[in-house]
Amino acid sequence: MGDTGAMERCAFPAAVLLLSLVLMGATAFEVEIKDDKNATCIYAKLSVNITVQYETNTSSSKNITFPVPSDVTTNGSSCGSDGKAPLLVINFGNSQSWSLNFTRNNSTYSGSALIFTYNTNDTILFPDALRKGLISSTAMFLGPVPLNSTYKCISREVVVSENVTQIIYDVKLEAFMANGTLGKEIICDADKPSPVPSPTQPSTTASTAIPAPTSKPLDKPTMGNYTVSDASGICLLASMGLQINTSLLSEGKNIWRPFNIDPLGIKTNGTCTNQTGTLILTENRTIIEFTFALKNKNHFYLEEVNITLINGSAFSSRQNQNLSTWEASVDSSYMCHKEQQIKVSEDLFINAFDVRVQPFGVNNGTFATAQQCSLDDDSIVIPIVVGATLAGLIVIIVIAYLIGRRKGYSGYQTL
Ligand SMILES: *[C@@H]1O[C@H](CO)[C@@H](O)[C@H](O)[C@H]1NC(C)=O
Ligand SMILES: *[C@@H]1O[C@H](CO)[C@@H](O)[C@H](O)[C@H]1NC(C)=O
Ligand SMILES: *[C@@H]1O[C@H](CO)[C@@H](O)[C@H](O)[C@H]1NC(C)=O
Ligand SMILES: *[C@@H]1O[C@H](CO)[C@@H](O)[C@H](O)[C@H]1NC(C)=O
Ligand SMILES: *[C@@H]1O[C@H](CO)[C@@H](O)[C@H](O)[C@H]1NC(C)=O
Ligand SMILES: *[C@@H]1O[C@H](CO)[C@@H](O)[C@H](O)[C@H]1NC(C)=O
Ligand SMILES: *[C@@H]1O[C@H](CO)[C@@H](O)[C@H](O)[C@H]1NC(C)=O
Ligand SMILES: *[C@@H]1O[C@H](CO)[C@@H](O)[C@H](O)[C@H]1NC(C)=O
Ligand SMILES: *[C@@H]1O[C@H](CO)[C@@H](O)[C@H](O)[C@H]1NC(C)=O
Ligand SMILES: *[C@@H]1O[C@H](CO)[C@@H](O)[C@H](O)[C@H]1NC(C)=O
Ligand SMILES: *[C@@H]1O[C@H](CO)[C@@H](O)[C@H](O)[C@H]1NC(C)=O
Ligand SMILES: *[C@@H]1O[C@H](CO)[C@@H](O)[C@H](O)[C@H]1NC(C)=O
């Protein structure tokens, strides 16, 4: 960009700098910050390209772009203690520094302040700067990430602050690491494949056949274990992974956006009575309510699902009070490993994975014997499918043969 001046005025060092950049190829730095027990508390591997706009001694303004090199030190970093936030400091070049401190709550951590401090005394990067000395610029980086997981993002994120633009990409980062080991990777939204628009909606009248709203580009959701208690202890047990697939969030554009429910962010409550059991899962932007009922006194089933999506101050609710699924006998639990799609409305589906529920008769907080869903039972389903297909084929062949014979006769007769 604007670094031609640098090359003219200071050709040799600039050439060395450029050469070293070329030799290093993709520049990325990788660092670990350790606590006094030698356990890693912050791990970071990322690439940052920085553009600084500065005033030159000819009173014009100029932009220079440079990457944070792979050769960095971490002096000044700390794991945090006594209410002090953990701090990652990356020093490079001639007193340039890039620092990020972190904050956490019970379930997530995030970046607090990203401060880039540049030294315009550096005659290689800022040969003609008007103001000499250290200048800091503060921005925000890193939204909430579940604790004990590693944030991973290959896509570029552009972070802008006064006079400084940073492109941050190829990030792998974890703070507040438990036990000095990296947790499981969480992929940023930008890296997730974009949802595919659904085919046109089926007419509401002929909607008994469940349409496939979208291909599923998401990972399988994380399993959550949920319990509801009453005065006598745990009365409802559920474990499952949940994914919502909806076109409600696309502001009338009919684009299906699946997203996973993260059990870490869920607050659970609900009620148990002799006749019904409800499980309410509440998250920042989603409230899901499952209502179970009894059928013939000795079977339970999922009768109703209510779901509310909160988007800022706006929200939409959808419900289906007419379900008849997840059925099992009252003295057992219902279990299904296969993914199941529950249609809540034309514009909202729930995909449930590895479901196990017991809304009645829970003893000692543990599941009773499982009644497996028929979907899971491949040993029965496959022979039935194969058998039915074969029978169908035979019928078709016989009919084709009969028609062929009759056509043959009449054809010859009319000629
Ligand atoms: C921490 O680890 C380094 C090398 O990994 C080792 O040299 C050092 O002695 C260790 N310190 C403690 C306190 O264990
Ligand atoms: C960052 O800068 C390096 C070297 O200047 C360049 O190779 C790379 O393509 C840049 N990356 C992005 C995402 O702009
Ligand atoms: C940003 O740049 C402008 C013009 O180059 C300058 O007046 C201003 O002081 C700079 N701001 C900071 C925070 O350096
Ligand atoms: C420097 O970058 C800023 C922001 O990206 C842009 O507005 C400005 O025009 C650039 N200046 C020069 C001299 O390229
Ligand atoms: C991070 O650093 C900024 C600037 O020093 C400070 O304002 C902020 O309070 C720090 N965050 C935490 C969580 O300590
Ligand atoms: C974090 O958990 C503790 C106890 O586990 C609780 O007292 C506190 O209110 C929680 N804080 C937040 C912000 O949820
Ligand atoms: C993170 O891991 C630590 C140690 O394994 C554990 O004590 C803590 O409860 C975990 N936190 C969360 C939110 O999973
Ligand atoms: C920058 O240079 C000025 C004099 O040219 C000096 O007073 C100042 O201490 C230097 N600052 C840094 C951070 O090197
Ligand atoms: C912590 O690390 C030790 C040794 O690496 C391991 O035995 C232990 O299970 C780990 N604890 C947790 C909670 O991950
Ligand atoms: C949920 O419960 C099952 C069985 O008790 C257990 O294996 C699993 O680790 C639990 N999962 C979570 C996320 O707590
Ligand atoms: C469930 O939680 C919500 C919000 O925290 C609360 O208003 C409601 O009373 C709770 N319901 C039960 C049955 O505890
Ligand atoms: C529910 O069951 C308990 C114990 O089985 C019984 O005492 C109570 O009367 C029942 N309540 C209703 C409304 O059926």
XYZ file of C-alpha atoms and ligand atoms in Angstrom:
583
model
C 0.000 0.000 0.000
C 1.529 3.282 1.165
C 4.944 1.913 1.983
C 6.702 2.960 -1.205
C 8.060 5.955 0.715
C 9.575 3.594 3.232
C 11.350 1.740 0.488
C 12.757 4.876 -1.117
C 14.020 6.448 2.047
C 15.260 3.353 3.705
C 15.738 0.924 0.883
C 18.047 -1.576 2.529
C 16.160 -2.350 5.781
C 12.853 -2.310 3.945
C 14.171 -4.814 1.448
C 15.403 -7.031 4.265
C 12.014 -6.760 5.957
C 10.149 -7.612 2.760
C 12.500 -10.486 2.022
C 12.001 -11.936 5.478
C 8.237 -11.643 5.032
C 8.434 -13.501 1.746
C 10.657 -16.169 3.256
C 8.290 -16.647 6.170
C 5.390 -17.140 3.786
C 2.114 -16.916 5.651
C 2.974 -15.073 8.851
C 1.427 -16.342 12.012
C 2.605 -16.349 15.567
C 2.013 -19.103 18.069
C 2.408 -18.551 21.800
C 1.535 -20.139 25.118
C 1.287 -18.287 28.391
C 1.990 -20.369 31.483
C 1.133 -19.925 35.125
C 3.499 -20.405 38.046
C 2.780 -24.143 38.025
C 3.919 -24.296 34.392
C 0.375 -25.032 33.179
C -0.688 -23.222 30.018
C -3.535 -20.774 30.641
C -3.601 -18.979 27.269
C -2.852 -20.522 23.919
C -2.899 -18.396 20.773
C -1.980 -19.019 17.171
C -3.104 -16.392 14.720
C -2.245 -14.098 11.852
C -2.732 -10.358 12.002
C -2.214 -7.813 9.232
C -2.162 -4.267 10.502
C -2.719 -1.065 8.554
C -1.790 2.166 10.326
C -2.732 5.565 9.032
C -0.282 8.170 10.272
C 0.643 11.781 9.648
C 3.885 12.382 7.789
C 6.256 15.275 8.291
C 4.962 16.731 5.051
C 1.564 16.980 6.792
C -0.061 14.440 4.548
C -1.421 11.178 5.818
C -0.130 7.817 4.765
C -1.084 4.172 5.292
C 1.346 1.398 5.972
C 0.396 -2.290 6.130
C 2.480 -4.959 7.814
C 1.845 -8.362 9.354
C 2.674 -9.267 12.930
C 5.726 -11.470 12.311
C 6.139 -15.000 13.622
C 9.102 -13.861 15.701
C 7.443 -12.395 18.814
C 7.960 -12.314 22.585
C 5.295 -12.466 25.277
C 6.849 -10.286 28.010
C 4.131 -8.631 30.065
C 1.642 -11.473 29.603
C 0.043 -13.083 32.628
C -2.512 -15.712 33.581
C -4.247 -13.210 35.846
C -4.906 -13.507 39.543
C -6.527 -11.626 42.417
C -9.209 -10.148 40.216
C -6.681 -9.223 37.519
C -7.698 -10.331 34.060
C -5.468 -12.709 32.097
C -3.447 -10.747 29.564
C -1.756 -11.783 26.357
C 0.969 -9.397 25.191
C 2.716 -9.902 21.871
C 5.856 -7.773 21.376
C 7.546 -7.500 18.019
C 9.751 -5.252 15.927
C 10.874 -2.036 17.502
C 8.545 -1.712 20.541
C 5.351 -2.594 18.708
C 2.919 -4.502 20.887
C -0.429 -6.220 20.443
C -2.285 -7.096 23.634
C -5.589 -8.707 24.498
C -7.022 -9.205 27.966
C -9.815 -11.651 28.743
C -12.901 -11.812 30.881
C -15.169 -14.705 31.797
C -18.435 -15.625 33.447
C -19.667 -19.035 34.560
C -20.018 -20.454 31.080
C -18.067 -18.348 28.592
C -14.954 -16.261 28.118
C -14.371 -13.325 25.773
C -11.770 -10.803 24.789
C -12.057 -7.562 26.716
C -9.766 -4.967 25.112
C -7.474 -5.403 22.124
C -4.803 -2.714 22.350
C -2.320 -2.191 19.569
C 0.544 0.083 20.510
C 2.833 1.280 17.742
C 6.054 3.144 17.986
C 6.418 5.780 15.328
C 10.101 6.047 16.280
C 10.512 2.859 14.243
C 12.285 4.207 11.160
C 11.550 1.128 9.098
C 7.795 1.188 9.467
C 7.277 4.929 10.006
C 10.278 6.666 8.406
C 8.533 10.001 7.978
C 6.129 10.144 10.931
C 5.373 13.620 12.226
C 4.725 12.499 15.805
C 7.440 10.305 17.307
C 6.666 7.919 20.143
C 4.163 5.336 21.295
C 0.541 5.555 20.159
C -2.168 3.155 21.352
C -5.400 2.212 19.739
C -8.086 0.131 21.449
C -10.646 -2.163 19.810
C -12.835 -5.123 20.672
C -11.987 -8.652 19.653
C -13.361 -12.113 20.467
C -17.015 -12.583 21.366
C -18.155 -15.121 23.955
C -16.665 -18.612 23.589
C -17.803 -21.492 25.822
C -15.325 -22.186 28.608
C -13.002 -25.130 28.111
C -13.183 -24.806 24.352
C -10.825 -23.486 21.713
C -12.016 -20.749 19.385
C -11.136 -21.522 15.791
C -11.651 -19.148 12.879
C -9.969 -19.290 9.506
C -12.084 -16.477 8.058
C -10.838 -12.907 8.214
C -12.227 -10.605 10.832
C -11.660 -6.895 10.321
C -11.143 -4.952 13.544
C -11.183 -1.182 13.179
C -10.116 1.483 15.645
C -8.925 5.031 15.228
C -6.155 5.098 12.565
C -5.618 1.326 12.796
C -7.293 -1.448 10.801
C -6.456 -5.036 11.651
C -7.253 -8.122 9.642
C -7.187 -11.079 12.006
C -7.419 -14.556 10.497
C -6.487 -18.182 10.917
C -7.131 -17.937 14.644
C -6.840 -20.733 17.164
C -7.137 -19.380 20.672
C -8.126 -20.399 24.164
C -7.990 -18.488 27.430
C -8.818 -19.707 30.944
C -7.581 -23.128 29.880
C -8.478 -25.869 32.314
C -5.605 -28.080 33.339
C -3.206 -26.686 30.738
C -4.874 -28.580 27.919
C -6.820 -27.310 24.924
C -10.553 -27.936 24.945
C -12.644 -28.996 22.003
C -12.719 -26.679 19.032
C -15.586 -24.250 18.455
C -15.786 -22.936 14.901
C -16.681 -19.302 14.306
C -19.900 -18.491 12.450
C -17.996 -17.105 9.475
C -16.370 -20.497 8.879
C -19.672 -22.348 8.856
C -21.040 -23.073 5.404
C -23.828 -20.650 4.574
C -27.303 -22.121 4.825
C -28.950 -23.131 1.598
C -32.299 -21.492 0.789
C -35.116 -23.982 1.051
C -37.123 -25.071 -1.930
C -40.432 -23.227 -2.149
C -42.678 -23.969 0.779
C -45.157 -26.787 0.307
C -48.772 -25.697 0.388
C -50.170 -25.730 3.923
C -52.935 -28.178 3.038
C -50.729 -31.046 1.889
C -48.136 -30.753 4.596
C -48.341 -34.068 6.343
C -45.205 -35.217 4.554
C -42.348 -33.469 6.267
C -40.333 -31.428 3.792
C -36.581 -31.253 4.098
C -36.114 -27.585 4.923
C -32.401 -27.482 4.246
C -29.241 -29.417 3.911
C -27.533 -29.556 7.278
C -24.194 -27.828 7.146
C -23.841 -27.728 10.920
C -22.002 -30.077 13.192
C -24.093 -32.354 15.339
C -25.218 -30.359 18.377
C -23.660 -31.064 21.761
C -25.655 -33.421 23.986
C -27.232 -31.797 27.006
C -28.435 -33.513 30.181
C -31.491 -31.851 31.658
C -33.457 -32.567 34.816
C -36.598 -31.187 36.399
C -37.195 -31.621 40.121
C -40.213 -31.357 42.358
C -40.602 -31.647 46.134
C -39.720 -35.336 46.045
C -36.588 -34.990 43.912
C -35.825 -35.432 40.234
C -39.061 -36.150 38.385
C -38.112 -35.638 34.705
C -34.939 -36.644 32.910
C -33.891 -35.764 29.396
C -30.702 -35.893 27.402
C -30.413 -34.877 23.764
C -28.675 -32.670 21.263
C -30.909 -29.974 19.796
C -30.777 -28.049 16.584
C -33.294 -25.455 15.445
C -33.847 -24.977 11.744
C -35.935 -21.980 10.894
C -36.617 -19.387 8.247
C -37.981 -16.993 10.876
C -34.698 -15.193 11.359
C -34.182 -14.196 7.747
C -36.595 -11.258 7.817
C -39.044 -12.587 5.281
C -36.354 -13.794 2.877
C -37.305 -17.437 3.410
C -33.734 -18.499 4.072
C -33.418 -21.459 6.402
C -30.904 -20.934 9.166
C -30.106 -23.955 11.291
C -28.345 -23.384 14.597
C -27.348 -25.585 17.472
C -28.461 -25.225 21.053
C -25.438 -25.125 23.312
C -26.240 -26.931 26.581
C -23.707 -24.761 28.425
C -25.899 -21.712 27.926
C -29.127 -23.428 29.003
C -31.135 -22.822 32.164
C -33.527 -25.688 32.846
C -36.840 -25.660 34.641
C -40.183 -27.316 34.284
C -42.971 -29.049 36.172
C -44.108 -32.558 36.925
C -47.648 -33.627 37.726
C -49.393 -36.963 37.562
C -50.785 -36.061 34.160
C -48.107 -34.016 32.422
C -44.435 -33.259 32.505
C -42.883 -30.127 31.051
C -39.282 -29.344 30.344
C -38.355 -25.706 29.700
C -34.948 -24.896 28.256
C -34.068 -21.215 28.319
C -31.147 -19.638 26.551
C -30.315 -16.043 25.600
C -32.187 -16.149 22.328
C -34.269 -19.334 22.508
C -36.890 -20.804 24.826
C -38.005 -24.360 24.118
C -40.790 -26.033 26.042
C -41.562 -29.734 25.711
C -44.837 -31.034 27.180
C -45.342 -34.734 27.728
C -48.728 -36.322 28.345
C -50.173 -39.712 29.119
C -52.009 -41.967 26.698
C -54.175 -44.797 28.119
C -52.603 -44.250 31.564
C -49.618 -46.455 30.779
C -47.882 -44.709 27.885
C -46.344 -41.278 27.729
C -45.613 -39.257 24.581
C -44.449 -35.829 23.520
C -47.644 -33.888 22.952
C -46.582 -30.295 22.554
C -43.595 -28.156 21.682
C -43.511 -24.392 22.194
C -40.614 -22.377 20.975
C -39.795 -18.699 21.248
C -36.960 -17.037 19.369
C -35.735 -13.754 20.760
C -33.964 -11.388 18.448
C -33.087 -8.197 20.268
C -36.361 -6.792 21.538
C -38.381 -8.704 18.937
C -39.483 -12.272 19.351
C -41.531 -14.908 17.537
C -43.300 -17.901 19.023
C -44.327 -21.117 17.333
C -46.080 -24.148 18.720
C -47.388 -27.543 17.810
C -49.900 -28.932 20.326
C -50.746 -31.957 18.310
C -47.690 -34.126 18.355
C -47.640 -37.829 18.957
C -44.043 -38.873 19.144
C -41.404 -40.022 21.623
C -43.798 -42.609 22.985
C -42.901 -45.285 25.524
C -44.498 -47.038 28.475
C -44.593 -45.151 31.751
C -42.233 -47.478 33.581
C -39.517 -46.974 30.988
C -37.631 -44.235 29.164
C -37.802 -43.379 25.479
C -34.569 -43.586 23.531
C -33.666 -42.799 19.921
C -30.171 -42.393 18.545
C -31.203 -41.459 15.018
C -31.786 -37.828 14.195
C -35.458 -36.921 14.420
C -37.184 -33.975 12.855
C -40.090 -32.409 14.723
C -42.207 -30.018 12.755
C -43.267 -27.172 15.015
C -44.578 -24.939 12.222
C -44.142 -24.358 8.499
C -41.169 -22.167 9.262
C -39.601 -23.957 12.211
C -38.309 -27.465 12.768
C -36.429 -29.043 15.636
C -33.802 -31.652 14.847
C -33.196 -33.847 17.875
C -30.212 -36.164 18.216
C -29.556 -39.019 20.629
C -32.776 -38.449 22.489
C -33.488 -40.110 25.824
C -36.402 -38.861 27.913
C -38.399 -39.976 30.905
C -41.118 -37.594 32.060
C -42.805 -39.937 34.566
C -41.802 -42.439 37.223
C -38.172 -41.393 37.663
C -36.490 -43.202 40.558
C -33.198 -42.101 42.140
C -32.575 -39.602 39.359
C -31.707 -42.315 36.823
C -33.352 -43.462 33.623
C -35.439 -46.627 33.684
C -34.996 -49.279 30.980
C -35.008 -47.766 27.535
C -37.587 -48.416 24.863
C -35.760 -47.885 21.622
C -37.438 -46.062 18.749
C -38.192 -48.104 15.643
C -35.855 -45.876 13.597
C -32.898 -47.261 15.512
C -33.787 -50.837 14.820
C -32.010 -51.361 11.524
C -32.237 -55.134 11.895
C -36.019 -54.921 11.435
C -36.236 -51.923 9.150
C -33.780 -53.115 6.522
C -35.391 -56.534 5.875
C -38.808 -54.858 5.761
C -37.609 -52.289 3.256
C -35.801 -54.876 1.168
C -38.769 -57.250 1.327
C -41.239 -54.538 0.380
C -39.041 -53.400 -2.490
C -38.732 -56.944 -3.828
C -42.484 -57.544 -3.540
C -43.105 -54.260 -5.341
C -40.711 -55.223 -8.116
C -42.389 -58.585 -8.627
C -45.832 -56.973 -8.829
C -44.554 -54.447 -11.380
C -42.942 -57.163 -13.510
C -46.104 -59.256 -13.473
C -48.283 -56.273 -14.414
C -45.852 -55.222 -17.128
C -45.899 -58.752 -18.500
C -49.714 -58.904 -18.504
C -50.039 -55.493 -20.157
C -47.371 -56.436 -22.652
C -49.254 -59.582 -23.613
C -52.612 -57.808 -24.003
C -51.085 -54.949 -26.023
C -49.367 -57.522 -28.205
C -52.661 -59.267 -29.043
C -54.694 -56.140 -29.727
C -51.824 -54.630 -31.737
C -51.681 -57.539 -34.124
C -55.481 -57.740 -34.360
C -56.013 -54.107 -35.400
C -53.278 -54.265 -38.007
C 8.550 -25.408 33.409
O 8.862 -26.027 32.165
C 10.138 -25.699 31.662
C 10.321 -26.343 30.319
O 9.104 -26.727 29.776
C 11.214 -26.152 32.632
O 12.476 -25.759 32.146
C 10.954 -25.529 33.988
O 11.881 -26.044 34.928
C 9.539 -25.832 34.471
N 9.290 -25.118 35.708
C 8.615 -25.648 36.723
C 8.416 -24.778 37.913
O 8.173 -26.786 36.674
C -1.538 -10.471 5.210
O -0.281 -10.014 4.766
C 0.505 -11.028 4.164
C 1.878 -10.466 3.883
O 1.825 -9.107 3.605
C -0.198 -11.496 2.890
O 0.534 -12.524 2.290
C -1.570 -12.035 3.273
O -2.277 -12.383 2.113
C -2.355 -10.994 4.036
N -3.557 -11.649 4.492
C -4.754 -11.082 4.465
C -5.885 -11.895 4.954
O -4.919 -9.946 4.092
C -5.184 9.613 13.916
O -4.622 10.276 12.794
C -4.951 11.657 12.719
C -4.389 12.171 11.419
O -3.370 11.366 10.944
C -4.393 12.375 13.928
O -4.776 13.716 13.887
C -4.937 11.725 15.190
O -4.345 12.316 16.325
C -4.645 10.261 15.174
N -5.252 9.626 16.334
C -4.574 8.866 17.162
C -5.321 8.305 18.321
O -3.408 8.632 16.984
C -5.743 4.967 4.492
O -6.757 4.101 4.985
C -7.937 4.780 5.307
C -8.868 3.781 5.943
O -8.689 2.515 5.423
C -8.522 5.400 4.048
O -9.717 6.080 4.360
C -7.509 6.364 3.483
O -7.979 6.889 2.273
C -6.181 5.686 3.251
N -5.202 6.711 2.893
C -4.280 6.564 1.952
C -3.318 7.677 1.731
O -4.224 5.534 1.283
C -8.848 -4.990 29.773
O -8.021 -3.865 29.569
C -8.723 -2.637 29.418
C -7.726 -1.554 29.139
O -6.632 -1.631 29.987
C -9.514 -2.346 30.701
O -10.257 -1.167 30.538
C -10.445 -3.504 30.971
O -11.107 -3.302 32.181
C -9.667 -4.808 31.019
N -10.605 -5.897 31.156
C -10.665 -6.644 32.244
C -11.654 -7.751 32.245
O -9.933 -6.457 33.210
C -21.803 -18.352 38.820
O -21.969 -19.512 39.627
C -22.090 -19.243 41.023
C -22.175 -20.538 41.778
O -22.006 -21.634 40.962
C -23.320 -18.376 41.258
O -23.415 -18.046 42.623
C -23.194 -17.093 40.450
O -24.380 -16.338 40.561
C -22.975 -17.412 38.977
N -22.707 -16.182 38.287
C -23.322 -15.845 37.155
C -22.928 -14.572 36.537
O -24.168 -16.571 36.621
C -13.957 -26.459 32.670
O -13.068 -27.490 33.064
C -12.766 -27.491 34.456
C -11.698 -28.542 34.722
O -11.867 -29.623 33.871
C -14.048 -27.745 35.247
O -13.767 -27.670 36.638
C -15.070 -26.685 34.890
O -16.303 -26.958 35.519
C -15.292 -26.628 33.385
N -16.180 -25.533 33.120
C -17.177 -25.608 32.255
C -18.064 -24.418 32.122
O -17.366 -26.618 31.590
C 11.089 8.150 20.476
O 12.100 9.094 20.156
C 12.091 10.253 20.995
C 13.151 11.171 20.492
O 13.310 11.035 19.139
C 12.384 9.815 22.430
O 12.287 10.941 23.249
C 11.358 8.806 22.859
O 11.686 8.310 24.141
C 11.321 7.632 21.890
N 10.252 6.756 22.277
C 10.321 5.455 22.167
C 9.147 4.680 22.653
O 11.266 4.876 21.657
C -5.759 -32.845 34.205
O -4.563 -33.375 33.678
C -4.160 -34.575 34.321
C -2.809 -34.957 33.780
O -2.627 -34.506 32.473
C -5.217 -35.639 34.071
O -4.849 -36.827 34.732
C -6.542 -35.142 34.619
O -7.574 -36.080 34.302
C -6.908 -33.823 34.005
N -8.133 -33.332 34.639
C -9.156 -32.770 33.949
C -10.297 -32.315 34.776
O -9.135 -32.633 32.740
C -24.933 -36.864 30.349
O -25.204 -38.045 31.052
C -24.560 -39.180 30.524
C -25.021 -40.389 31.276
O -25.211 -40.104 32.625
C -23.045 -39.003 30.639
O -22.372 -40.096 30.073
C -22.662 -37.735 29.885
O -21.287 -37.483 30.040
C -23.445 -36.552 30.380
N -23.156 -35.424 29.511
C -22.931 -34.205 29.968
C -22.656 -33.156 28.949
O -22.970 -33.929 31.155
C -38.863 -21.127 35.001
O -37.989 -20.005 34.841
C -38.665 -18.812 34.553
C -37.616 -17.762 34.288
O -36.479 -17.943 35.076
C -39.601 -18.448 35.708
O -40.280 -17.261 35.385
C -40.549 -19.569 35.930
O -41.347 -19.295 37.057
C -39.815 -20.855 36.141
N -40.794 -21.920 36.230
C -40.757 -22.834 37.145
C -41.803 -23.852 37.088
O -39.870 -22.860 38.001
C -50.960 -37.885 42.062
O -50.349 -39.025 42.579
C -50.196 -38.997 43.994
C -49.428 -40.205 44.411
O -49.520 -41.215 43.489
C -51.567 -38.930 44.650
O -51.424 -38.844 46.057
C -52.302 -37.704 44.153
O -53.611 -37.670 44.651
C -52.358 -37.704 42.639
N -52.926 -36.461 42.172
C -53.800 -36.400 41.199
C -54.262 -35.027 40.813
O -54.164 -37.373 40.582
